[in-house]
């Protein structure tokens, strides 16, 4: 068994490959699953198998993905970025893509114009492949107008045209669109399989692999960011936050400056930091009662994890969980995030460190 197969959906892959083998390909398939489950990578592998090619940069293959509302002249810029994204971040999220194109604070959609351009392509004579293929990434971000246009095509699909859809949030996808597709649901890869992969691929100790899997919650996107040291800022900011709270009476000015820095982050980054903090408190609570459990800061010599866990107990974690969750829920509604974040911090100091 190949090493990569440890973090791939082998049964689903075999099911998809059977469509090619027995020539019973449906008009459209929707690969549905949470961030970091590998649905985009699986979709790419399937298309390569179907068309018997190695590269997806081909005139018979069209990708549609969320874009900001900008003039058409910039389309080539985005497509170059997209192919780079496919190669380097096959587990990437929508936020990763928006960062890639430097529009993380903008709303991005799959527009009617994109769909119309793809439909023009499939009506042309095939260049050399057995099928023309249109791949939609993040289907839930398809506009209503684009969705209605697409429905007409799916009702009377052209011959030898295949649509592959990839999405995360089933509730945001048009019901009429879902009813016309074969839906295949994917789950996150199990923690044991990922641990095996990390140990063999990156020569990690078992405890290190368990720590990375626990922090990432089996999200392959997060795991590879950690391995590339792209996620260290979350760890460092959490450490800084706890230190500021512990000595808040003497470092109020520094804390307010740091809070202003957090306030300048975009919404997704704020949510990621707070969700990461929630996970750290959960791990600390488990570690308090099981010293053999993972230490997410084993590689930080200047942060004493054992001493930090002394301040953790079930009651405190329950209250902190509710406080942080309330702020996360309010990020999309509050204009004054800094006020609510500071309020959260002052409350957490009282709960954690005040005698």
mmCIF file of C-alpha atoms in Angstrom:
data_model
loop_
_atom_site.group_PDB
_atom_site.id
_atom_site.type_symbol
_atom_site.label_atom_id
_atom_site.label_comp_id
_atom_site.label_asym_id
_atom_site.label_seq_id
_atom_site.Cartn_x
_atom_site.Cartn_y
_atom_site.Cartn_z
ATOM 1 C CA UNK A 1 0.000 0.000 0.000
ATOM 2 C CA UNK A 2 1.318 3.410 -0.967
ATOM 3 C CA UNK A 3 2.070 5.820 1.876
ATOM 4 C CA UNK A 4 -0.245 8.498 0.435
ATOM 5 C CA UNK A 5 -3.169 6.074 0.541
ATOM 6 C CA UNK A 6 -3.206 6.437 4.346
ATOM 7 C CA UNK A 7 -4.707 9.915 3.949
ATOM 8 C CA UNK A 8 -6.923 9.191 0.958
ATOM 9 C CA UNK A 9 -10.455 7.837 0.661
ATOM 10 C CA UNK A 10 -9.573 4.516 -0.951
ATOM 11 C CA UNK A 11 -13.108 3.062 -0.983
ATOM 12 C CA UNK A 12 -14.637 6.195 -2.495
ATOM 13 C CA UNK A 13 -11.771 6.451 -4.968
ATOM 14 C CA UNK A 14 -12.444 2.859 -6.085
ATOM 15 C CA UNK A 15 -16.140 3.694 -6.463
ATOM 16 C CA UNK A 16 -15.311 6.678 -8.658
ATOM 17 C CA UNK A 17 -12.821 4.692 -10.722
ATOM 18 C CA UNK A 18 -15.526 2.104 -11.422
ATOM 19 C CA UNK A 19 -17.476 4.797 -13.265
ATOM 20 C CA UNK A 20 -14.570 4.995 -15.707
ATOM 21 C CA UNK A 21 -14.064 1.239 -15.886
ATOM 22 C CA UNK A 22 -17.659 0.331 -16.635
ATOM 23 C CA UNK A 23 -18.497 3.424 -18.700
ATOM 24 C CA UNK A 24 -21.428 4.506 -16.537
ATOM 25 C CA UNK A 25 -20.485 8.074 -15.767
ATOM 26 C CA UNK A 26 -23.333 10.311 -14.505
ATOM 27 C CA UNK A 27 -23.722 13.866 -15.783
ATOM 28 C CA UNK A 28 -22.604 15.376 -12.490
ATOM 29 C CA UNK A 29 -21.044 14.273 -9.203
ATOM 30 C CA UNK A 30 -20.892 16.341 -6.019
ATOM 31 C CA UNK A 31 -18.042 15.542 -3.621
ATOM 32 C CA UNK A 32 -19.243 16.914 -0.305
ATOM 33 C CA UNK A 33 -17.176 17.088 2.861
ATOM 34 C CA UNK A 34 -15.617 19.322 5.537
ATOM 35 C CA UNK A 35 -12.478 21.398 5.068
ATOM 36 C CA UNK A 36 -9.333 19.318 5.093
ATOM 37 C CA UNK A 37 -10.923 15.988 4.137
ATOM 38 C CA UNK A 38 -9.180 15.888 0.741
ATOM 39 C CA UNK A 39 -12.191 16.221 -1.571
ATOM 40 C CA UNK A 40 -10.448 18.513 -4.073
ATOM 41 C CA UNK A 41 -7.424 16.229 -4.307
ATOM 42 C CA UNK A 42 -9.701 13.211 -4.733
ATOM 43 C CA UNK A 43 -11.627 15.011 -7.475
ATOM 44 C CA UNK A 44 -8.423 15.844 -9.333
ATOM 45 C CA UNK A 45 -7.236 12.222 -9.132
ATOM 46 C CA UNK A 46 -10.577 11.059 -10.524
ATOM 47 C CA UNK A 47 -10.505 13.475 -13.461
ATOM 48 C CA UNK A 48 -6.955 12.414 -14.337
ATOM 49 C CA UNK A 49 -8.094 8.784 -14.283
ATOM 50 C CA UNK A 50 -11.172 9.524 -16.364
ATOM 51 C CA UNK A 51 -9.330 11.474 -19.053
ATOM 52 C CA UNK A 52 -6.081 9.472 -18.838
ATOM 53 C CA UNK A 53 -3.944 12.574 -18.426
ATOM 54 C CA UNK A 54 -1.294 13.802 -15.976
ATOM 55 C CA UNK A 55 -1.890 17.572 -16.097
ATOM 56 C CA UNK A 56 -5.202 19.415 -15.725
ATOM 57 C CA UNK A 57 -4.118 22.498 -17.682
ATOM 58 C CA UNK A 58 -6.033 21.601 -20.833
ATOM 59 C CA UNK A 59 -8.545 23.421 -23.112
ATOM 60 C CA UNK A 60 -11.136 20.658 -22.551
ATOM 61 C CA UNK A 61 -11.095 21.226 -18.766
ATOM 62 C CA UNK A 62 -12.643 24.290 -17.160
ATOM 63 C CA UNK A 63 -12.347 25.253 -13.487
ATOM 64 C CA UNK A 64 -14.884 27.516 -11.804
ATOM 65 C CA UNK A 65 -14.049 28.901 -8.366
ATOM 66 C CA UNK A 66 -15.088 31.888 -6.216
ATOM 67 C CA UNK A 67 -13.782 35.232 -7.436
ATOM 68 C CA UNK A 68 -14.248 38.853 -6.388
ATOM 69 C CA UNK A 69 -16.433 41.056 -8.558
ATOM 70 C CA UNK A 70 -13.771 42.582 -10.821
ATOM 71 C CA UNK A 71 -13.310 43.464 -14.518
ATOM 72 C CA UNK A 72 -12.804 40.509 -16.875
ATOM 73 C CA UNK A 73 -9.301 41.679 -17.761
ATOM 74 C CA UNK A 74 -7.976 40.141 -14.524
ATOM 75 C CA UNK A 75 -9.194 36.618 -15.321
ATOM 76 C CA UNK A 76 -5.797 35.346 -16.526
ATOM 77 C CA UNK A 77 -4.200 36.553 -13.291
ATOM 78 C CA UNK A 78 -6.667 34.486 -11.259
ATOM 79 C CA UNK A 79 -6.296 31.365 -13.402
ATOM 80 C CA UNK A 80 -2.518 31.423 -13.039
ATOM 81 C CA UNK A 81 -2.956 31.756 -9.281
ATOM 82 C CA UNK A 82 -5.509 28.945 -9.288
ATOM 83 C CA UNK A 83 -3.228 26.401 -10.963
ATOM 84 C CA UNK A 84 -0.497 27.296 -8.493
ATOM 85 C CA UNK A 85 -3.020 26.814 -5.673
ATOM 86 C CA UNK A 86 -3.970 23.367 -7.006
ATOM 87 C CA UNK A 87 -0.355 22.219 -6.997
ATOM 88 C CA UNK A 88 0.776 23.720 -3.695
ATOM 89 C CA UNK A 89 -2.405 23.726 -1.574
ATOM 90 C CA UNK A 90 -4.653 20.829 -2.674
ATOM 91 C CA UNK A 91 -6.201 20.800 0.826
ATOM 92 C CA UNK A 92 -6.574 24.586 0.953
ATOM 93 C CA UNK A 93 -9.679 26.378 2.208
ATOM 94 C CA UNK A 94 -11.621 29.264 0.707
ATOM 95 C CA UNK A 95 -9.776 31.610 3.069
ATOM 96 C CA UNK A 96 -6.448 30.241 1.812
ATOM 97 C CA UNK A 97 -7.565 30.909 -1.764
ATOM 98 C CA UNK A 98 -8.693 34.454 -0.945
ATOM 99 C CA UNK A 99 -5.331 35.099 0.705
ATOM 100 C CA UNK A 100 -3.603 33.718 -2.365
ATOM 101 C CA UNK A 101 -5.291 36.313 -4.576
ATOM 102 C CA UNK A 102 -5.067 39.052 -1.897
ATOM 103 C CA UNK A 103 -8.834 39.449 -1.461
ATOM 104 C CA UNK A 104 -9.317 37.896 1.988
ATOM 105 C CA UNK A 105 -11.638 40.701 3.098
ATOM 106 C CA UNK A 106 -13.796 40.581 -0.046
ATOM 107 C CA UNK A 107 -16.827 38.440 -0.809
ATOM 108 C CA UNK A 108 -16.053 35.929 -3.566
ATOM 109 C CA UNK A 109 -18.637 34.118 -5.689
ATOM 110 C CA UNK A 110 -18.917 31.859 -8.735
ATOM 111 C CA UNK A 111 -20.660 34.271 -11.074
ATOM 112 C CA UNK A 112 -23.094 33.951 -13.957
ATOM 113 C CA UNK A 113 -20.368 35.199 -16.307
ATOM 114 C CA UNK A 114 -18.077 32.337 -15.261
ATOM 115 C CA UNK A 115 -20.806 29.757 -15.865
ATOM 116 C CA UNK A 116 -21.671 31.229 -19.268
ATOM 117 C CA UNK A 117 -17.997 31.100 -20.305
ATOM 118 C CA UNK A 118 -17.804 27.440 -19.264
ATOM 119 C CA UNK A 119 -20.964 26.604 -21.208
ATOM 120 C CA UNK A 120 -19.477 28.153 -24.336
ATOM 121 C CA UNK A 121 -16.450 25.899 -23.898
ATOM 122 C CA UNK A 122 -18.476 22.682 -23.647
ATOM 123 C CA UNK A 123 -20.387 23.520 -26.836
ATOM 124 C CA UNK A 124 -17.144 23.641 -28.817
ATOM 125 C CA UNK A 125 -15.687 20.550 -30.415
ATOM 126 C CA UNK A 126 -13.485 18.557 -28.061
ATOM 127 C CA UNK A 127 -9.793 19.279 -28.517
ATOM 128 C CA UNK A 128 -8.540 15.722 -27.961
ATOM 129 C CA UNK A 129 -9.969 14.226 -24.762
ATOM 130 C CA UNK A 130 -12.793 11.703 -24.392
ATOM 131 C CA UNK A 131 -14.895 14.193 -22.358
ATOM 132 C CA UNK A 132 -15.138 17.856 -21.706
ATOM 133 C CA UNK A 133 -15.021 18.506 -17.977
ATOM 134 C CA UNK A 134 -16.228 21.431 -15.869
ATOM 135 C CA UNK A 135 -15.080 21.485 -12.230
ATOM 136 C CA UNK A 136 -16.846 23.707 -9.678
ATOM 137 C CA UNK A 137 -14.926 24.310 -6.441
ATOM 138 C CA UNK A 138 -16.889 25.608 -3.427
ATOM 139 C CA UNK A 139 -20.283 25.090 -5.038
ATOM 140 C CA UNK A 140 -22.084 26.768 -2.122
ATOM 141 C CA UNK A 141 -20.673 30.087 -3.347
ATOM 142 C CA UNK A 142 -22.473 29.847 -6.683
ATOM 143 C CA UNK A 143 -24.781 32.836 -7.230
ATOM 144 C CA UNK A 144 -28.511 32.185 -7.681
ATOM 145 C CA UNK A 145 -28.411 33.486 -11.274
ATOM 146 C CA UNK A 146 -25.498 31.186 -12.105
ATOM 147 C CA UNK A 147 -27.277 28.278 -10.426
ATOM 148 C CA UNK A 148 -30.425 28.788 -12.490
ATOM 149 C CA UNK A 149 -28.364 28.885 -15.682
ATOM 150 C CA UNK A 150 -26.606 25.679 -14.700
ATOM 151 C CA UNK A 151 -29.893 23.896 -13.965
ATOM 152 C CA UNK A 152 -31.024 24.323 -17.561
ATOM 153 C CA UNK A 153 -27.854 22.616 -18.783
ATOM 154 C CA UNK A 154 -28.084 19.736 -16.289
ATOM 155 C CA UNK A 155 -31.674 19.060 -17.416
ATOM 156 C CA UNK A 156 -30.488 18.619 -21.026
ATOM 157 C CA UNK A 157 -26.752 17.933 -20.795
ATOM 158 C CA UNK A 158 -24.576 17.858 -23.913
ATOM 159 C CA UNK A 159 -23.041 14.504 -24.823
ATOM 160 C CA UNK A 160 -19.655 13.555 -23.393
ATOM 161 C CA UNK A 161 -19.635 16.433 -20.918
ATOM 162 C CA UNK A 162 -18.998 15.773 -17.232
ATOM 163 C CA UNK A 163 -19.554 18.138 -14.318
ATOM 164 C CA UNK A 164 -17.625 17.674 -11.064
ATOM 165 C CA UNK A 165 -18.806 19.721 -8.094
ATOM 166 C CA UNK A 166 -16.906 20.137 -4.840
ATOM 167 C CA UNK A 167 -18.496 21.688 -1.757
ATOM 168 C CA UNK A 168 -18.462 21.878 2.026
ATOM 169 C CA UNK A 169 -21.785 23.228 3.267
ATOM 170 C CA UNK A 170 -24.703 21.200 1.931
ATOM 171 C CA UNK A 171 -27.259 23.587 3.440
ATOM 172 C CA UNK A 172 -26.035 26.455 1.255
ATOM 173 C CA UNK A 173 -26.291 24.541 -2.031
ATOM 174 C CA UNK A 174 -29.451 24.968 -4.102
ATOM 175 C CA UNK A 175 -31.788 21.978 -3.424
ATOM 176 C CA UNK A 176 -32.811 21.868 -7.089
ATOM 177 C CA UNK A 177 -29.145 21.561 -8.030
ATOM 178 C CA UNK A 178 -28.433 18.810 -5.509
ATOM 179 C CA UNK A 179 -31.396 16.796 -6.781
ATOM 180 C CA UNK A 180 -29.750 16.511 -10.216
ATOM 181 C CA UNK A 181 -26.390 15.268 -8.941
ATOM 182 C CA UNK A 182 -24.917 12.092 -7.557
ATOM 183 C CA UNK A 183 -23.788 13.157 -4.075
ATOM 184 C CA UNK A 184 -20.809 11.429 -2.474
ATOM 185 C CA UNK A 185 -20.170 12.490 1.126
ATOM 186 C CA UNK A 186 -16.669 12.394 2.560
ATOM 187 C CA UNK A 187 -15.562 12.463 6.185
ATOM 188 C CA UNK A 188 -12.288 13.581 7.714
ATOM 189 C CA UNK A 189 -9.555 10.951 7.632
ATOM 190 C CA UNK A 190 -9.343 9.094 10.961
ATOM 191 C CA UNK A 191 -6.774 10.243 13.508
ATOM 192 C CA UNK A 192 -5.057 6.841 13.544
ATOM 193 C CA UNK A 193 -4.519 6.854 9.779
ATOM 194 C CA UNK A 194 -3.149 10.400 9.838
ATOM 195 C CA UNK A 195 -0.843 9.558 12.751
ATOM 196 C CA UNK A 196 0.561 6.591 10.806
ATOM 197 C CA UNK A 197 1.106 8.819 7.787
ATOM 198 C CA UNK A 198 2.872 11.548 9.785
ATOM 199 C CA UNK A 199 5.132 9.061 11.571
ATOM 200 C CA UNK A 200 6.179 7.343 8.342
ATOM 201 C CA UNK A 201 6.314 10.375 6.061
ATOM 202 C CA UNK A 202 7.923 12.932 8.383
ATOM 203 C CA UNK A 203 9.702 10.649 10.879
ATOM 204 C CA UNK A 204 7.770 12.092 13.810
ATOM 205 C CA UNK A 205 7.527 10.515 17.222
ATOM 206 C CA UNK A 206 4.132 9.100 18.046
ATOM 207 C CA UNK A 207 3.491 11.804 20.655
ATOM 208 C CA UNK A 208 4.351 14.539 18.138
ATOM 209 C CA UNK A 209 1.990 13.056 15.549
ATOM 210 C CA UNK A 210 -0.804 12.771 18.128
ATOM 211 C CA UNK A 211 -0.310 16.398 19.137
ATOM 212 C CA UNK A 212 -0.527 17.689 15.569
ATOM 213 C CA UNK A 213 -3.628 15.601 14.858
ATOM 214 C CA UNK A 214 -5.326 16.776 18.069
ATOM 215 C CA UNK A 215 -4.635 20.459 17.432
ATOM 216 C CA UNK A 216 -5.775 20.188 13.819
ATOM 217 C CA UNK A 217 -8.866 18.075 14.606
ATOM 218 C CA UNK A 218 -7.877 15.793 11.663
ATOM 219 C CA UNK A 219 -8.039 18.699 9.186
ATOM 220 C CA UNK A 220 -5.352 17.920 6.583
ATOM 221 C CA UNK A 221 -5.188 21.560 5.559
ATOM 222 C CA UNK A 222 -4.275 22.589 9.105
ATOM 223 C CA UNK A 223 -1.873 19.667 9.506
ATOM 224 C CA UNK A 224 0.208 20.603 6.476
ATOM 225 C CA UNK A 225 0.266 24.236 7.575
ATOM 226 C CA UNK A 226 1.648 23.170 10.939
ATOM 227 C CA UNK A 227 4.259 20.994 9.255
ATOM 228 C CA UNK A 228 5.330 23.910 7.079
ATOM 229 C CA UNK A 229 5.503 26.189 10.137
ATOM 230 C CA UNK A 230 2.805 28.417 8.675
ATOM 231 C CA UNK A 231 0.549 28.067 11.672
ATOM 232 C CA UNK A 232 3.034 29.006 14.409
ATOM 233 C CA UNK A 233 1.522 32.466 14.769
ATOM 234 C CA UNK A 234 -1.552 30.919 16.410
ATOM 235 C CA UNK A 235 0.623 29.182 18.996
ATOM 236 C CA UNK A 236 2.698 32.286 19.605
ATOM 237 C CA UNK A 237 -0.327 34.554 19.902
ATOM 238 C CA UNK A 238 -1.987 32.166 22.352
ATOM 239 C CA UNK A 239 1.164 32.107 24.489
ATOM 240 C CA UNK A 240 1.384 35.902 24.367
ATOM 241 C CA UNK A 241 -2.301 36.204 25.285
ATOM 242 C CA UNK A 242 -1.946 33.981 28.364
ATOM 243 C CA UNK A 243 1.196 35.787 29.517
ATOM 244 C CA UNK A 244 -0.479 39.162 29.134
ATOM 245 C CA UNK A 245 -3.469 37.978 31.171
ATOM 246 C CA UNK A 246 -1.248 36.568 33.911
ATOM 247 C CA UNK A 247 0.530 39.925 34.357
ATOM 248 C CA UNK A 248 -2.254 42.175 33.112
ATOM 249 C CA UNK A 249 -2.045 44.663 35.983
ATOM 250 C CA UNK A 250 1.532 45.515 34.996
ATOM 251 C CA UNK A 251 1.231 45.207 31.213
ATOM 252 C CA UNK A 252 -2.077 46.834 30.364
ATOM 253 C CA UNK A 253 -0.588 49.159 27.725
ATOM 254 C CA UNK A 254 1.176 46.303 25.901
ATOM 255 C CA UNK A 255 -1.992 44.245 26.070
ATOM 256 C CA UNK A 256 -4.124 47.000 24.551
ATOM 257 C CA UNK A 257 -1.643 47.409 21.695
ATOM 258 C CA UNK A 258 -1.706 43.670 21.044
ATOM 259 C CA UNK A 259 -5.523 43.688 21.205
ATOM 260 C CA UNK A 260 -5.568 46.390 18.525
ATOM 261 C CA UNK A 261 -3.376 44.161 16.365
ATOM 262 C CA UNK A 262 -5.834 41.261 16.760
ATOM 263 C CA UNK A 263 -8.664 43.646 15.910
ATOM 264 C CA UNK A 264 -6.988 44.436 12.563
ATOM 265 C CA UNK A 265 -7.234 40.785 11.453
ATOM 266 C CA UNK A 266 -9.973 39.746 9.052
ATOM 267 C CA UNK A 267 -12.985 37.849 10.393
ATOM 268 C CA UNK A 268 -11.773 34.402 9.374
ATOM 269 C CA UNK A 269 -8.415 34.857 11.060
ATOM 270 C CA UNK A 270 -10.094 36.055 14.269
ATOM 271 C CA UNK A 271 -12.330 32.969 14.239
ATOM 272 C CA UNK A 272 -9.361 30.668 13.571
ATOM 273 C CA UNK A 273 -7.449 32.089 16.526
ATOM 274 C CA UNK A 274 -10.374 31.777 18.939
ATOM 275 C CA UNK A 275 -11.237 28.254 17.740
ATOM 276 C CA UNK A 276 -7.579 27.291 18.154
ATOM 277 C CA UNK A 277 -7.665 28.712 21.704
ATOM 278 C CA UNK A 278 -10.780 26.664 22.496
ATOM 279 C CA UNK A 279 -8.976 23.513 21.393
ATOM 280 C CA UNK A 280 -5.949 24.357 23.563
ATOM 281 C CA UNK A 281 -8.136 24.726 26.662
ATOM 282 C CA UNK A 282 -9.798 21.384 25.861
ATOM 283 C CA UNK A 283 -6.388 19.698 25.538
ATOM 284 C CA UNK A 284 -5.156 21.362 28.761
ATOM 285 C CA UNK A 285 -8.185 20.071 30.632
ATOM 286 C CA UNK A 286 -7.509 16.529 29.431
ATOM 287 C CA UNK A 287 -3.795 16.855 30.266
ATOM 288 C CA UNK A 288 -4.608 18.043 33.803
ATOM 289 C CA UNK A 289 -6.071 14.609 34.564
ATOM 290 C CA UNK A 290 -3.924 12.514 32.217
ATOM 291 C CA UNK A 291 -0.229 13.401 32.236
ATOM 292 C CA UNK A 292 0.391 10.990 29.352
ATOM 293 C CA UNK A 293 -1.858 13.041 27.090
ATOM 294 C CA UNK A 294 -0.420 15.268 24.364
ATOM 295 C CA UNK A 295 1.406 18.546 24.941
ATOM 296 C CA UNK A 296 0.665 20.944 22.048
ATOM 297 C CA UNK A 297 3.620 23.154 23.019
ATOM 298 C CA UNK A 298 6.283 20.467 23.303
ATOM 299 C CA UNK A 299 8.504 22.404 20.867
ATOM 300 C CA UNK A 300 8.330 25.709 22.818
ATOM 301 C CA UNK A 301 10.992 25.712 25.521
ATOM 302 C CA UNK A 302 9.877 29.100 26.864
ATOM 303 C CA UNK A 303 6.304 28.048 27.663
ATOM 304 C CA UNK A 304 5.727 25.785 30.658
ATOM 305 C CA UNK A 305 2.723 23.707 29.670
ATOM 306 C CA UNK A 306 2.558 21.814 32.964
ATOM 307 C CA UNK A 307 2.377 25.036 35.014
ATOM 308 C CA UNK A 308 -0.289 26.443 32.708
ATOM 309 C CA UNK A 309 -2.434 23.323 33.184
ATOM 310 C CA UNK A 310 -2.390 23.851 36.971
ATOM 311 C CA UNK A 311 -4.844 26.728 36.454
ATOM 312 C CA UNK A 312 -7.271 24.549 34.457
ATOM 313 C CA UNK A 313 -10.256 22.649 35.801
ATOM 314 C CA UNK A 314 -13.622 21.468 34.503
ATOM 315 C CA UNK A 315 -15.623 24.451 35.775
ATOM 316 C CA UNK A 316 -13.181 27.021 34.369
ATOM 317 C CA UNK A 317 -13.024 25.340 30.952
ATOM 318 C CA UNK A 318 -16.819 25.186 30.737
ATOM 319 C CA UNK A 319 -17.150 28.918 31.471
ATOM 320 C CA UNK A 320 -14.281 29.888 29.128
ATOM 321 C CA UNK A 321 -15.745 27.720 26.378
ATOM 322 C CA UNK A 322 -19.046 29.614 26.626
ATOM 323 C CA UNK A 323 -17.321 33.016 26.689
ATOM 324 C CA UNK A 324 -15.119 32.323 23.650
ATOM 325 C CA UNK A 325 -17.981 30.686 21.741
ATOM 326 C CA UNK A 326 -20.141 33.774 22.262
ATOM 327 C CA UNK A 327 -17.426 36.026 20.829
ATOM 328 C CA UNK A 328 -16.944 33.698 17.835
ATOM 329 C CA UNK A 329 -20.676 33.745 17.105
ATOM 330 C CA UNK A 330 -20.683 37.515 17.316
ATOM 331 C CA UNK A 331 -17.752 38.164 14.971
ATOM 332 C CA UNK A 332 -20.054 38.489 11.943
ATOM 333 C CA UNK A 333 -22.397 40.823 13.837
ATOM 334 C CA UNK A 334 -20.209 43.018 16.022
ATOM 335 C CA UNK A 335 -18.655 46.170 14.683
ATOM 336 C CA UNK A 336 -16.766 46.634 17.959
ATOM 337 C CA UNK A 337 -14.851 43.334 18.056
ATOM 338 C CA UNK A 338 -12.039 44.903 20.087
ATOM 339 C CA UNK A 339 -14.463 45.801 22.890
ATOM 340 C CA UNK A 340 -15.800 42.242 23.085
ATOM 341 C CA UNK A 341 -12.333 40.707 22.841
ATOM 342 C CA UNK A 342 -11.045 42.888 25.688
ATOM 343 C CA UNK A 343 -14.104 42.037 27.754
ATOM 344 C CA UNK A 344 -13.453 38.348 27.091
ATOM 345 C CA UNK A 345 -9.818 38.750 28.136
ATOM 346 C CA UNK A 346 -10.610 40.527 31.411
ATOM 347 C CA UNK A 347 -13.163 37.839 32.279
ATOM 348 C CA UNK A 348 -10.707 35.072 31.453
ATOM 349 C CA UNK A 349 -8.066 36.636 33.714
ATOM 350 C CA UNK A 350 -10.504 36.562 36.618
ATOM 351 C CA UNK A 351 -11.484 32.969 35.901
ATOM 352 C CA UNK A 352 -7.994 31.602 35.269
ATOM 353 C CA UNK A 353 -5.517 33.485 37.404
ATOM 354 C CA UNK A 354 -7.276 35.407 40.172
ATOM 355 C CA UNK A 355 -7.244 33.610 43.499
#
